[in-house]
Structures are given as structure tokens and as C-alpha cells.
PDB file of N, CA and C in Angstrom:
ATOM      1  N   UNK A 151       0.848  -1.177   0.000  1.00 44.00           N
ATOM      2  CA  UNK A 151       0.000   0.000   0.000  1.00 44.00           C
ATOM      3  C   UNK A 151       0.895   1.243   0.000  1.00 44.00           C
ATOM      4  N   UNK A 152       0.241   2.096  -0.888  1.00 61.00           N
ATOM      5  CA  UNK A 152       1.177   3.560  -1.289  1.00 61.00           C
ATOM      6  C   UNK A 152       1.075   4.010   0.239  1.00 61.00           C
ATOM      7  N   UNK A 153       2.153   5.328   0.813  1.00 79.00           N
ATOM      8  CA  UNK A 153       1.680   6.158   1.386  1.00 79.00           C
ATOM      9  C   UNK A 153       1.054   7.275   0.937  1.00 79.00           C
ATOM     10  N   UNK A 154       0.564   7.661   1.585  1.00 87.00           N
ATOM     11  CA  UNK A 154      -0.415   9.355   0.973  1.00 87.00           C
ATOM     12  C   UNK A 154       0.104  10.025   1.720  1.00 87.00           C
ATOM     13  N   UNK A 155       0.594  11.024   0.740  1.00 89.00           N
ATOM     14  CA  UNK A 155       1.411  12.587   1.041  1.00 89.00           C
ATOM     15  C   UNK A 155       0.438  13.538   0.964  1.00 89.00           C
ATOM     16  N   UNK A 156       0.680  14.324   1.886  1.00 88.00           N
ATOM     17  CA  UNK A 156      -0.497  15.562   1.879  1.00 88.00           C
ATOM     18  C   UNK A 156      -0.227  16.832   2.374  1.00 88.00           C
ATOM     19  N   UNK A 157      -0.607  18.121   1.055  1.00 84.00           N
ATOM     20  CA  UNK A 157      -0.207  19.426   1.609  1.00 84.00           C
ATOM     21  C   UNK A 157      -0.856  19.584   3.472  1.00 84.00           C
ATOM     22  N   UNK A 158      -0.384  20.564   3.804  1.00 83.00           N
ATOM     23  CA  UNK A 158      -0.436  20.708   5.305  1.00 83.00           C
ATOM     24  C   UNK A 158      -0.767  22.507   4.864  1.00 83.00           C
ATOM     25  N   UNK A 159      -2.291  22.950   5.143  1.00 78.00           N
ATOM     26  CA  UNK A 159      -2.577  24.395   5.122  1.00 78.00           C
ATOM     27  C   UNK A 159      -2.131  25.272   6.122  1.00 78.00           C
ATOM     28  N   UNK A 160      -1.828  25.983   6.408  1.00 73.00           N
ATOM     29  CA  UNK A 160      -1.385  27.475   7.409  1.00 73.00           C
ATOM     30  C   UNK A 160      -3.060  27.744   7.984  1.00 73.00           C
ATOM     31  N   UNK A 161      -3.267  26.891   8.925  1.00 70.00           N
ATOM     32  CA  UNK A 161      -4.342  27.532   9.221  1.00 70.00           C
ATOM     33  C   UNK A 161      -4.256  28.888  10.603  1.00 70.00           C
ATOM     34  N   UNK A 162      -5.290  29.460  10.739  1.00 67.00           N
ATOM     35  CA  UNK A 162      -4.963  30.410  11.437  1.00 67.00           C
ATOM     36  C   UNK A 162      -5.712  30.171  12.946  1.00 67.00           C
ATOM     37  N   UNK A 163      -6.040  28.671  12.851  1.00 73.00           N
ATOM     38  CA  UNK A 163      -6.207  28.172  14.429  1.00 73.00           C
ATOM     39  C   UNK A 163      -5.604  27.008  14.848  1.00 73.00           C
ATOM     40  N   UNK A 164      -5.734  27.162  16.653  1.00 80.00           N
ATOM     41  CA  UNK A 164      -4.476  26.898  17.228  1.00 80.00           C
ATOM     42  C   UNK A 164      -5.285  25.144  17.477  1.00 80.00           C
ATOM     43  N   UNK A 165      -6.241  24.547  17.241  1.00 83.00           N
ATOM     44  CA  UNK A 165      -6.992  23.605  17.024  1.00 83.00           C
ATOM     45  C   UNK A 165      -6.180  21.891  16.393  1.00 83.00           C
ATOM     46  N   UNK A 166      -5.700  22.330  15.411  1.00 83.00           N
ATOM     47  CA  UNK A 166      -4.790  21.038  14.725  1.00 83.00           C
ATOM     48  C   UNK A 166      -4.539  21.999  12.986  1.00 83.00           C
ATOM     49  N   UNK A 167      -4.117  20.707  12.228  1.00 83.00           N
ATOM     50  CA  UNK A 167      -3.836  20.699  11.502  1.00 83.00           C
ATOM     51  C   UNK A 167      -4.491  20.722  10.326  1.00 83.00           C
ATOM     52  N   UNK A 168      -4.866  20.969   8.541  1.00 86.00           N
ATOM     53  CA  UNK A 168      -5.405  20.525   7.810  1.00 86.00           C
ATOM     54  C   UNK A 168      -4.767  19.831   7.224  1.00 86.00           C
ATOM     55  N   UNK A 169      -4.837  18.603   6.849  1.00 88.00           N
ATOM     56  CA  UNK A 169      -3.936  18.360   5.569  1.00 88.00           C
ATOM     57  C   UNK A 169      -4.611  17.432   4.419  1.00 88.00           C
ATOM     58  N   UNK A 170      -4.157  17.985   3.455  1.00 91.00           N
ATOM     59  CA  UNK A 170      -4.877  17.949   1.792  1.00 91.00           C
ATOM     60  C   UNK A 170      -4.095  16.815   1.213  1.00 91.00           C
ATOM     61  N   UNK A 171      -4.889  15.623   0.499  1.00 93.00           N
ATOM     62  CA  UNK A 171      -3.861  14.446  -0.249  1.00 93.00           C
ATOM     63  C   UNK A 171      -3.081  14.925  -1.479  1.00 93.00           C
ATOM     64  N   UNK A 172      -2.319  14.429  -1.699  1.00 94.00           N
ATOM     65  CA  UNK A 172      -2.062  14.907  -3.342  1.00 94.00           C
ATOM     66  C   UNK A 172      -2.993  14.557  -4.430  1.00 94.00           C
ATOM     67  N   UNK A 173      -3.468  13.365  -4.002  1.00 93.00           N
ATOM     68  CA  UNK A 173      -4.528  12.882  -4.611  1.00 93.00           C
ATOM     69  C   UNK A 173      -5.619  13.200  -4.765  1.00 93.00           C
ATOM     70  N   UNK A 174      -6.229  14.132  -3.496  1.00 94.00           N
ATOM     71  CA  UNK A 174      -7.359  15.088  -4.087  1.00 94.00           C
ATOM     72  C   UNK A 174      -6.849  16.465  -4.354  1.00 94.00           C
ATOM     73  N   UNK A 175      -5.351  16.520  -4.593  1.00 95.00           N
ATOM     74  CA  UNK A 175      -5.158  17.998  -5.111  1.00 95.00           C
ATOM     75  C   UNK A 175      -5.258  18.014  -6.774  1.00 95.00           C
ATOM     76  N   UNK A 176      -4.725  16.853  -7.190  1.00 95.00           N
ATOM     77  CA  UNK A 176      -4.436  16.349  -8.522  1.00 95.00           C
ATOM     78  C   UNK A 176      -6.462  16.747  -9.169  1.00 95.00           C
ATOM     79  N   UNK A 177      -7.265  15.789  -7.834  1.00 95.00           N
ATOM     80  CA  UNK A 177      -8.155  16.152  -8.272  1.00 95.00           C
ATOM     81  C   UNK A 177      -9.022  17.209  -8.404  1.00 95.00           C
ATOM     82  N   UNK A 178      -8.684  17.992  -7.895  1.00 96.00           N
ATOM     83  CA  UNK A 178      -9.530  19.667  -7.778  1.00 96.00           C
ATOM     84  C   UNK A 178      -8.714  20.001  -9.251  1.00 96.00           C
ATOM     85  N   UNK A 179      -7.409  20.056  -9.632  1.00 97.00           N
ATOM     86  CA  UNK A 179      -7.220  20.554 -10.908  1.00 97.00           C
ATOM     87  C   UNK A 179      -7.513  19.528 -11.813  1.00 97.00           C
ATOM     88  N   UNK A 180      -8.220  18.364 -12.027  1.00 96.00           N
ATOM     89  CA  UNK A 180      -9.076  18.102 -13.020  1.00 96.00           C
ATOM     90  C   UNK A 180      -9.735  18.296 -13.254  1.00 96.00           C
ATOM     91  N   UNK A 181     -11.026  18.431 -11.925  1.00 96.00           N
ATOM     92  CA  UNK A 181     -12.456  19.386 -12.101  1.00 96.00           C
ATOM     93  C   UNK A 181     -12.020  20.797 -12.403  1.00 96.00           C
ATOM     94  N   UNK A 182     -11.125  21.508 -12.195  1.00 97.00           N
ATOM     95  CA  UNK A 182     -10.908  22.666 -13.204  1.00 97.00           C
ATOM     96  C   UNK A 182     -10.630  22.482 -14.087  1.00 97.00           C
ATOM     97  N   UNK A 183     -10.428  21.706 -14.839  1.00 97.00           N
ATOM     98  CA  UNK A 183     -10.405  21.962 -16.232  1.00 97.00           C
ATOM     99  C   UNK A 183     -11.711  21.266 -17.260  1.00 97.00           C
ATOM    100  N   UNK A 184     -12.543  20.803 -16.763  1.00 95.00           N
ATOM    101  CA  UNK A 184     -13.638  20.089 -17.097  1.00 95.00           C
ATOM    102  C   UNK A 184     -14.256  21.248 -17.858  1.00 95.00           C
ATOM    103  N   UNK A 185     -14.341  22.147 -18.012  1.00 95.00           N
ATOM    104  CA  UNK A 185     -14.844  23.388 -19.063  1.00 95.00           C
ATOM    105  C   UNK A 185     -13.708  23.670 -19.892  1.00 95.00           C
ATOM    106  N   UNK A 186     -12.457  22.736 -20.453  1.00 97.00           N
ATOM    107  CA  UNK A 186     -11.869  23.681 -21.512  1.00 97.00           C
ATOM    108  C   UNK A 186     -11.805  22.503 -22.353  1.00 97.00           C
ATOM    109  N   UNK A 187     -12.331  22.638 -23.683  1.00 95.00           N
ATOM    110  CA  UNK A 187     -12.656  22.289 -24.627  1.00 95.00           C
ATOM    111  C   UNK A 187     -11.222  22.085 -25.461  1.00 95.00           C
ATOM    112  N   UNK A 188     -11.130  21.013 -26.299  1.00 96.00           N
ATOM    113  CA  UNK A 188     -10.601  20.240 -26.670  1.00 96.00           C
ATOM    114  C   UNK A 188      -8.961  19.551 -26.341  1.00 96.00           C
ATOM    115  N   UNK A 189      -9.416  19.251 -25.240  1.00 96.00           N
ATOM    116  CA  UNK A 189      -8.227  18.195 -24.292  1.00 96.00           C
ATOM    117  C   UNK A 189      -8.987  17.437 -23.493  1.00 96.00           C
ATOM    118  N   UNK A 190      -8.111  16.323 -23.384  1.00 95.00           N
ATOM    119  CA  UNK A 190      -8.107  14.976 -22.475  1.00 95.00           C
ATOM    120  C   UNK A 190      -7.368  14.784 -21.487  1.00 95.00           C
ATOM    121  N   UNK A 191      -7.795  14.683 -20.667  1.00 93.00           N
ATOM    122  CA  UNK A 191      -6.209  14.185 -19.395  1.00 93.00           C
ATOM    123  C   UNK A 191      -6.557  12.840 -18.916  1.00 93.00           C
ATOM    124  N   UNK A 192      -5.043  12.592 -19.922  1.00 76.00           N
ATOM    125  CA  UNK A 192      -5.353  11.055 -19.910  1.00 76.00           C
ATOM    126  C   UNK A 192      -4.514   9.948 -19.042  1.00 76.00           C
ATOM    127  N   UNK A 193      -3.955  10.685 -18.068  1.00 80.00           N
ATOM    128  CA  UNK A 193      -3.601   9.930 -16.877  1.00 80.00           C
ATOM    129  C   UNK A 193      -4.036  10.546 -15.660  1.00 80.00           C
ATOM    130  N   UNK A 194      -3.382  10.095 -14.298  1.00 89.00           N
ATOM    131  CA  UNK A 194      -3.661  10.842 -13.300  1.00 89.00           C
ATOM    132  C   UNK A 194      -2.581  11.841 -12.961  1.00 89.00           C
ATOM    133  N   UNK A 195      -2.899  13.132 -12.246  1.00 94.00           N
ATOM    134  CA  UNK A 195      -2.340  14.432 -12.043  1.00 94.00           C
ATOM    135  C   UNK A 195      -1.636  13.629 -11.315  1.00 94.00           C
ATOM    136  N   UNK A 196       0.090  14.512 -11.707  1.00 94.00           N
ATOM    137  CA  UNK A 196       0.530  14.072 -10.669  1.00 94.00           C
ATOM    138  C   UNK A 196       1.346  15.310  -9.640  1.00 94.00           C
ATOM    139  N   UNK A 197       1.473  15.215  -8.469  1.00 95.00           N
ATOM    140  CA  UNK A 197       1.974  16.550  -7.566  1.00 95.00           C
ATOM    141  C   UNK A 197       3.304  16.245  -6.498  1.00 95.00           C
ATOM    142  N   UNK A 198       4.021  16.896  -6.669  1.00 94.00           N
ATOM    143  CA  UNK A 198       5.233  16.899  -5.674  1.00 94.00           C
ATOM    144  C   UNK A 198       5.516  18.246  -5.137  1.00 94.00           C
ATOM    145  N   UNK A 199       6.408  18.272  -4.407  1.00 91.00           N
ATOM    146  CA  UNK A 199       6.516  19.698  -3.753  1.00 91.00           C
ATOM    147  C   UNK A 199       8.417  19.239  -3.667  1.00 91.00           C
ATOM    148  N   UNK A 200       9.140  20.207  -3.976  1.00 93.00           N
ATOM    149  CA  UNK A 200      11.003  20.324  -4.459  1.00 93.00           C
ATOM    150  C   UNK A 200      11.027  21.946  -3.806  1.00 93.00           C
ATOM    151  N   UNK A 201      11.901  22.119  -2.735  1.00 91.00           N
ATOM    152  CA  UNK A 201      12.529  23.021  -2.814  1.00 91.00           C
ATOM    153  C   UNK A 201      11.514  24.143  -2.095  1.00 91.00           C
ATOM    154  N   UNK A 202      10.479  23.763  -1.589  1.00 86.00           N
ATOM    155  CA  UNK A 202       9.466  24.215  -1.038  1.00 86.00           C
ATOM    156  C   UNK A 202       8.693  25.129  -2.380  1.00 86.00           C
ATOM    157  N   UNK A 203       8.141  24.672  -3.591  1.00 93.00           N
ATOM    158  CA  UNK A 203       7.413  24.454  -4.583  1.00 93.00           C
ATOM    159  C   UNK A 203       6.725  23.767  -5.141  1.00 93.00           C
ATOM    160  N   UNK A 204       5.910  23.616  -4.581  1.00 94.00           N
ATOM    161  CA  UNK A 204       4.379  22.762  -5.216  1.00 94.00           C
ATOM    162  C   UNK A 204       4.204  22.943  -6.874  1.00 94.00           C
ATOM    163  N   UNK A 205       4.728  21.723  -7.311  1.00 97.00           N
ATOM    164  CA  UNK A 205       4.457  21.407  -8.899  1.00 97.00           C
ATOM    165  C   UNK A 205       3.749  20.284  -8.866  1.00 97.00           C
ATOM    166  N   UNK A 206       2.873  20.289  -9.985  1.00 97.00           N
ATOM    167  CA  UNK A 206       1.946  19.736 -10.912  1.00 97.00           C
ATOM    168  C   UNK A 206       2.030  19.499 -12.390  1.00 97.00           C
ATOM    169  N   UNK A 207       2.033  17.947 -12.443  1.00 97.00           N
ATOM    170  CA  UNK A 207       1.903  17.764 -13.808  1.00 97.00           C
ATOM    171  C   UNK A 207       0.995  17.305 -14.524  1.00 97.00           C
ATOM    172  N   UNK A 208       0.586  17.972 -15.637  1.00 98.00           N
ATOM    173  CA  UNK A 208      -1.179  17.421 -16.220  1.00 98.00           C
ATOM    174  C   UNK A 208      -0.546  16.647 -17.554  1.00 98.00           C
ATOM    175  N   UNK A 209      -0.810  15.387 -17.457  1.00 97.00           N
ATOM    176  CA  UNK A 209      -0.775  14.998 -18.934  1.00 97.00           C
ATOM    177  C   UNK A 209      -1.918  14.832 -19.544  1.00 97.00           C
ATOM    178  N   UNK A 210      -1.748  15.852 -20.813  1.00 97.00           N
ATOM    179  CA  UNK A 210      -3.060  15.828 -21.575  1.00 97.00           C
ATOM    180  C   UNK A 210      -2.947  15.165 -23.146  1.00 97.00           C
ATOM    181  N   UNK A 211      -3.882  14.930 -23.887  1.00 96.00           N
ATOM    182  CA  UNK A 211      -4.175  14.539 -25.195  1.00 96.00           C
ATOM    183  C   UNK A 211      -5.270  15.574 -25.548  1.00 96.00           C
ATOM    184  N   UNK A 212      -4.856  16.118 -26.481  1.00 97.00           N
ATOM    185  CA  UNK A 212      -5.108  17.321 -27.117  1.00 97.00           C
ATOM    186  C   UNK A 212      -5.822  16.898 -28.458  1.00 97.00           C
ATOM    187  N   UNK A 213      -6.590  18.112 -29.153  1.00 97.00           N
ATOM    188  CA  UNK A 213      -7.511  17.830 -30.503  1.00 97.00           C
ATOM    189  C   UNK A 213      -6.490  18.873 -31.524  1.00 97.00           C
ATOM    190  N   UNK A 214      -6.427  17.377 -32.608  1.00 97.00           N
ATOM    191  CA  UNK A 214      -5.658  17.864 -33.958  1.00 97.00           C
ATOM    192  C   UNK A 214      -6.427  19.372 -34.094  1.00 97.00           C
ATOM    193  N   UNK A 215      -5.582  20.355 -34.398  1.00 96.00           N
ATOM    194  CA  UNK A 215      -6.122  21.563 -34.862  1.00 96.00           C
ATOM    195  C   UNK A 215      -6.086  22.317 -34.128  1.00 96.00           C
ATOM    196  N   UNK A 216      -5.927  21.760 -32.547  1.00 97.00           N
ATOM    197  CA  UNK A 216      -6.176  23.198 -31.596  1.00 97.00           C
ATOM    198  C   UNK A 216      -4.773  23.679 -31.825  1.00 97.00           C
ATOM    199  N   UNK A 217      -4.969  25.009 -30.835  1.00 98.00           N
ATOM    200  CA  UNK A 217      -3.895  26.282 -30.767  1.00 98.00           C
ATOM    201  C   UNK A 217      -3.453  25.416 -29.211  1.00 98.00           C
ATOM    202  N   UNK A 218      -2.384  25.140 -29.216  1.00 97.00           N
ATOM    203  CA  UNK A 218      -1.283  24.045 -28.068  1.00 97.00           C
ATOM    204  C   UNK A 218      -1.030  25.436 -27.264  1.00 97.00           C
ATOM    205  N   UNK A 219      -0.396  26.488 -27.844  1.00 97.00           N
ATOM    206  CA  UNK A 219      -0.081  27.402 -26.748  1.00 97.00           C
ATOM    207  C   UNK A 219      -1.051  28.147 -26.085  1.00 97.00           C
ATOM    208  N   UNK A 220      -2.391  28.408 -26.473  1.00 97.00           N
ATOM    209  CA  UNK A 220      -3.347  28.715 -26.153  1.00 97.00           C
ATOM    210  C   UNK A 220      -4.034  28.023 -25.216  1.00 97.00           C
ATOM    211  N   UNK A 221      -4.152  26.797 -25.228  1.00 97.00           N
ATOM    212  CA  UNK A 221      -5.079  25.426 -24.555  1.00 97.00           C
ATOM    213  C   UNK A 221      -4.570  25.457 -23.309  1.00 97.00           C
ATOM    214  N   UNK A 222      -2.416  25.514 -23.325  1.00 97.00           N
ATOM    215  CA  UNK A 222      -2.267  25.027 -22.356  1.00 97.00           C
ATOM    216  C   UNK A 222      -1.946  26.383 -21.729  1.00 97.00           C
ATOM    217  N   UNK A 223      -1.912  27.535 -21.696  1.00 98.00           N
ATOM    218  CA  UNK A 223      -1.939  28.349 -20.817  1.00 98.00           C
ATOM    219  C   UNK A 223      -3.143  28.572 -20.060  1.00 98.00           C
ATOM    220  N   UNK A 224      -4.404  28.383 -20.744  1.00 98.00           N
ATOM    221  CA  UNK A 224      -5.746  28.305 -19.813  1.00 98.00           C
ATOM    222  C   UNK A 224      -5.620  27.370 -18.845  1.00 98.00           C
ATOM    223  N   UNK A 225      -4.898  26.163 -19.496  1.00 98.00           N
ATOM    224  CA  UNK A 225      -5.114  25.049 -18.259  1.00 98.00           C
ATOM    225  C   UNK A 225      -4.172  25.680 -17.091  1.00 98.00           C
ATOM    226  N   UNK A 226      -2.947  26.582 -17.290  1.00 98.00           N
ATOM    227  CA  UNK A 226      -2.207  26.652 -16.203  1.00 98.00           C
ATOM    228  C   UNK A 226      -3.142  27.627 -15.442  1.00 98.00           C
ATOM    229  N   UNK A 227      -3.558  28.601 -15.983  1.00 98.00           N
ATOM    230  CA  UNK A 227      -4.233  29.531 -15.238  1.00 98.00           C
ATOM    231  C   UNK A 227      -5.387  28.470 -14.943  1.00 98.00           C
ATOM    232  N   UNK A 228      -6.080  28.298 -15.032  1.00 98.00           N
ATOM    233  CA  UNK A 228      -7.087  27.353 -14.454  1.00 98.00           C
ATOM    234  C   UNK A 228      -7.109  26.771 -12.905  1.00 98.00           C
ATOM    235  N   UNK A 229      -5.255  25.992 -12.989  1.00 98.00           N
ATOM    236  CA  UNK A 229      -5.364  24.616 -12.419  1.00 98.00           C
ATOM    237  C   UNK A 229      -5.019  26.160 -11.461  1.00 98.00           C
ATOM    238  N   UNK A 230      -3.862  27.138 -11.306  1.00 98.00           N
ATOM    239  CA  UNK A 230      -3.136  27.771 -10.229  1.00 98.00           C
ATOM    240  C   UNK A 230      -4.345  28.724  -9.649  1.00 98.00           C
ATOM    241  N   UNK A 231      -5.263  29.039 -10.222  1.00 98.00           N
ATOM    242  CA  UNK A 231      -6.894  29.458  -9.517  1.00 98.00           C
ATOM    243  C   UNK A 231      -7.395  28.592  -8.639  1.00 98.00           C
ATOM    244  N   UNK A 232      -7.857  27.419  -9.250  1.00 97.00           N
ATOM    245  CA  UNK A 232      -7.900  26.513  -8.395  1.00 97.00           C
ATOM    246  C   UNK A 232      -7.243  26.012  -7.117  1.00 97.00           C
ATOM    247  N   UNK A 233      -5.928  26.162  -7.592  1.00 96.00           N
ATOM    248  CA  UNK A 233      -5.104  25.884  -6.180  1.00 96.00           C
ATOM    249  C   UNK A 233      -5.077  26.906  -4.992  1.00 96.00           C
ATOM    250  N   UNK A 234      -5.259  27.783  -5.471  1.00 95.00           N
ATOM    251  CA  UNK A 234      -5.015  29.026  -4.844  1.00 95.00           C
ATOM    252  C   UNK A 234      -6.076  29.340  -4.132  1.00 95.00           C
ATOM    253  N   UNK A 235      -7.331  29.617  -4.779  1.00 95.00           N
ATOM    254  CA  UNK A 235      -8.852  29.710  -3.857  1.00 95.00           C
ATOM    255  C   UNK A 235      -9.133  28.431  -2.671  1.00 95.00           C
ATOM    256  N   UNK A 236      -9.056  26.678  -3.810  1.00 93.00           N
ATOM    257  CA  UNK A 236      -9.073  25.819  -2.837  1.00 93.00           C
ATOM    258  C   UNK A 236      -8.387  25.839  -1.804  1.00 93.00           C
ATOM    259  N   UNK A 237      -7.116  25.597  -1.862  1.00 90.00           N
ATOM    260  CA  UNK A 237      -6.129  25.086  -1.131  1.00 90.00           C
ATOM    261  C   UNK A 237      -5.152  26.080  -0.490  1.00 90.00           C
ATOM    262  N   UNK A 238      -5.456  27.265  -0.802  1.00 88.00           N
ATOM    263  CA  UNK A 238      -4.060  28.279  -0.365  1.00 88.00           C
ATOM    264  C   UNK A 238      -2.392  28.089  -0.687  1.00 88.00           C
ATOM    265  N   UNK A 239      -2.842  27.202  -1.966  1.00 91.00           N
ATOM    266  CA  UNK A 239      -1.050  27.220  -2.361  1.00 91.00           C
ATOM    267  C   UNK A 239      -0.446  28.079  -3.572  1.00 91.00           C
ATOM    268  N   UNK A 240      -0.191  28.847  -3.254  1.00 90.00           N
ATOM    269  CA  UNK A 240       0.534  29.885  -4.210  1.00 90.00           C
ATOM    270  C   UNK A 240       1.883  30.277  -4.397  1.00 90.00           C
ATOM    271  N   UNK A 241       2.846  28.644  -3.906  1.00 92.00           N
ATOM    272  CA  UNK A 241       3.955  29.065  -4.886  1.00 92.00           C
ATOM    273  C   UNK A 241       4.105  27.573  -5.616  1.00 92.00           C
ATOM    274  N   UNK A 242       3.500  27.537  -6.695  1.00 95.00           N
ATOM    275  CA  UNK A 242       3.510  26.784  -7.329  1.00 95.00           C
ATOM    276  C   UNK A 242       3.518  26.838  -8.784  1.00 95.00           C
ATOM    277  N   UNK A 243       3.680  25.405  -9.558  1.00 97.00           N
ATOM    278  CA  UNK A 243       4.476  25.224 -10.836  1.00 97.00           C
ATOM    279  C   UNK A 243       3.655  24.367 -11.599  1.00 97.00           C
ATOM    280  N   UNK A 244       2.619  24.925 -12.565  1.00 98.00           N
ATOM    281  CA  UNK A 244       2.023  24.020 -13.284  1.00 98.00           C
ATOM    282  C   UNK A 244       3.008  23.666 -14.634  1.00 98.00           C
ATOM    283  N   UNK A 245       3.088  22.372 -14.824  1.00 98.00           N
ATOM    284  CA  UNK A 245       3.759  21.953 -16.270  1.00 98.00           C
ATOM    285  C   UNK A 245       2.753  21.168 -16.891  1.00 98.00           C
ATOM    286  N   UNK A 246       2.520  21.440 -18.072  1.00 98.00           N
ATOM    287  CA  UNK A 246       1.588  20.795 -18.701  1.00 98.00           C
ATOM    288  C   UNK A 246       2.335  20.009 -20.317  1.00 98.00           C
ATOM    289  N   UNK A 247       1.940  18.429 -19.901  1.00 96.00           N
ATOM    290  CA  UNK A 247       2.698  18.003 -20.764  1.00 96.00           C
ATOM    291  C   UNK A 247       1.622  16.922 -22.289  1.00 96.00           C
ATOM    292  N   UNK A 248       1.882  18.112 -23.386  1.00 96.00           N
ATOM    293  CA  UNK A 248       0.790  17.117 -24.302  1.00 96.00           C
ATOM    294  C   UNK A 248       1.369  15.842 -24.815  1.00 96.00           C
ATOM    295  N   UNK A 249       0.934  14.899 -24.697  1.00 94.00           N
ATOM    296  CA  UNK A 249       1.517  13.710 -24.726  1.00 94.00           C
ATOM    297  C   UNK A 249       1.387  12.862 -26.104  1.00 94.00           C
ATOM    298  N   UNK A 250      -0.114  13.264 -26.740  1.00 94.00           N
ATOM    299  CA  UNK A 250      -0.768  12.991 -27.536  1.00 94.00           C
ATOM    300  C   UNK A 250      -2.122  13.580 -28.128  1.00 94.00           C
ATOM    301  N   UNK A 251      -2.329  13.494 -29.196  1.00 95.00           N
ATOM    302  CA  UNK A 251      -2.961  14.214 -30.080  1.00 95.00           C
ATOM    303  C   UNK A 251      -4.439  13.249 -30.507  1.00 95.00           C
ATOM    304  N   UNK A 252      -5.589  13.846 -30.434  1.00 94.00           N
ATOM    305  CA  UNK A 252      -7.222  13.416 -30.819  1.00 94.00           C
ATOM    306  C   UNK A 252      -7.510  13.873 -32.396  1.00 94.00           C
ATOM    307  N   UNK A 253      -7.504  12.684 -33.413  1.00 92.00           N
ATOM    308  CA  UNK A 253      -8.059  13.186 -34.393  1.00 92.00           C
ATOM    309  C   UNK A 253      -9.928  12.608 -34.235  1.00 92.00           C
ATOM    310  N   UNK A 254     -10.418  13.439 -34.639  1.00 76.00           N
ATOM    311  CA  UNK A 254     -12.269  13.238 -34.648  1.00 76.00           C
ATOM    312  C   UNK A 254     -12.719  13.453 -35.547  1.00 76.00           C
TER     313      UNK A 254
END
């Protein structure tokens, strides 16, 4: 059995701790991107933290024809909204890697 790693929030009470899986961090930036039109993410997100920097990697499959630099800057802005409102992590590193291409 894996262990589960999990961000730890700054909360501002003296109560305990929060702490967030990677695994549902991966998943809050999939449900953000569930409104951008023509990509796939076709594995699971994956998240580490280096150097005290929270990076994220989305592998996506993309539609023949789209604009690649366009697609994937929404997704970065997307996923780092997401992180940021959800979770309070804002020094972080989205990489978005197209892996493969959708002809339809």
C-alpha cells in the first residue's frame, strides 16, 4: 500500500492541523479543467513539492487543430486558480505536458 502525502494548510487556528492528499489535489485541478474544450487528461495528475514548490503535472491529449499554446496556458491559469482559492497554495508550478494528439 502507497503512502499518501499531503499538503499541510497554514491555518490560522491553534486547534490542529489541515492536511490535503495529493490525490485530491491532482483532483480539484481536473475538475478545473472540465470546461476547456478540446483536451483529455489522460492519466492521473501528478503533484510533488522540491525546494518548497508545489508542482503539478497534467498529462493531456489534445484535438488535432487546436492552438497548443493557447489550450495550455488556460489550463495553467485554471489549475493555479484553483489551487489558490481551494487550497491556499501559491507558490507553485504548473507543467503541462501534451503527450498525444485526438483526431475526430
Amino acid at each position: 500500500m502507497a503512502n499518501t502525502v499531503y499538503h499541510y494548510i497554514e491555518n490560522y487556528s491553534n486547534v490542529g492541523k489541515i492536511g490535503i492528499s495529493f490525490e485530491v489535489i491532482g483532483d480539484i485541478v481536473k475538475y478545473s479543467l472540465k470546461t476547456v474544450e478540446n483536451i483529455t487528461i489522460n492519466k492521473n495528475i501528478n503533484c510533488e513539492v522540491k525546494d518548497n514548490l508545489f508542482i503539478v503535472n497534467i498529462p493531456i491529449k489534445i484535438k488535432y487543430g487546436s492552438n497548443i499554446n493557447e489550450l495550455t496556458e488556460v489550463i495553467q491559469e485554471k489549475a493555479v486558480n484553483a489551487l489558490q482559492d481551494m487550497c491556499e497554495i501559491t507558490n507553485c508550478k504548473i507543467n503541462v505536458k501534451v503527450d498525444g494528439i485526438v483526431v475526430k
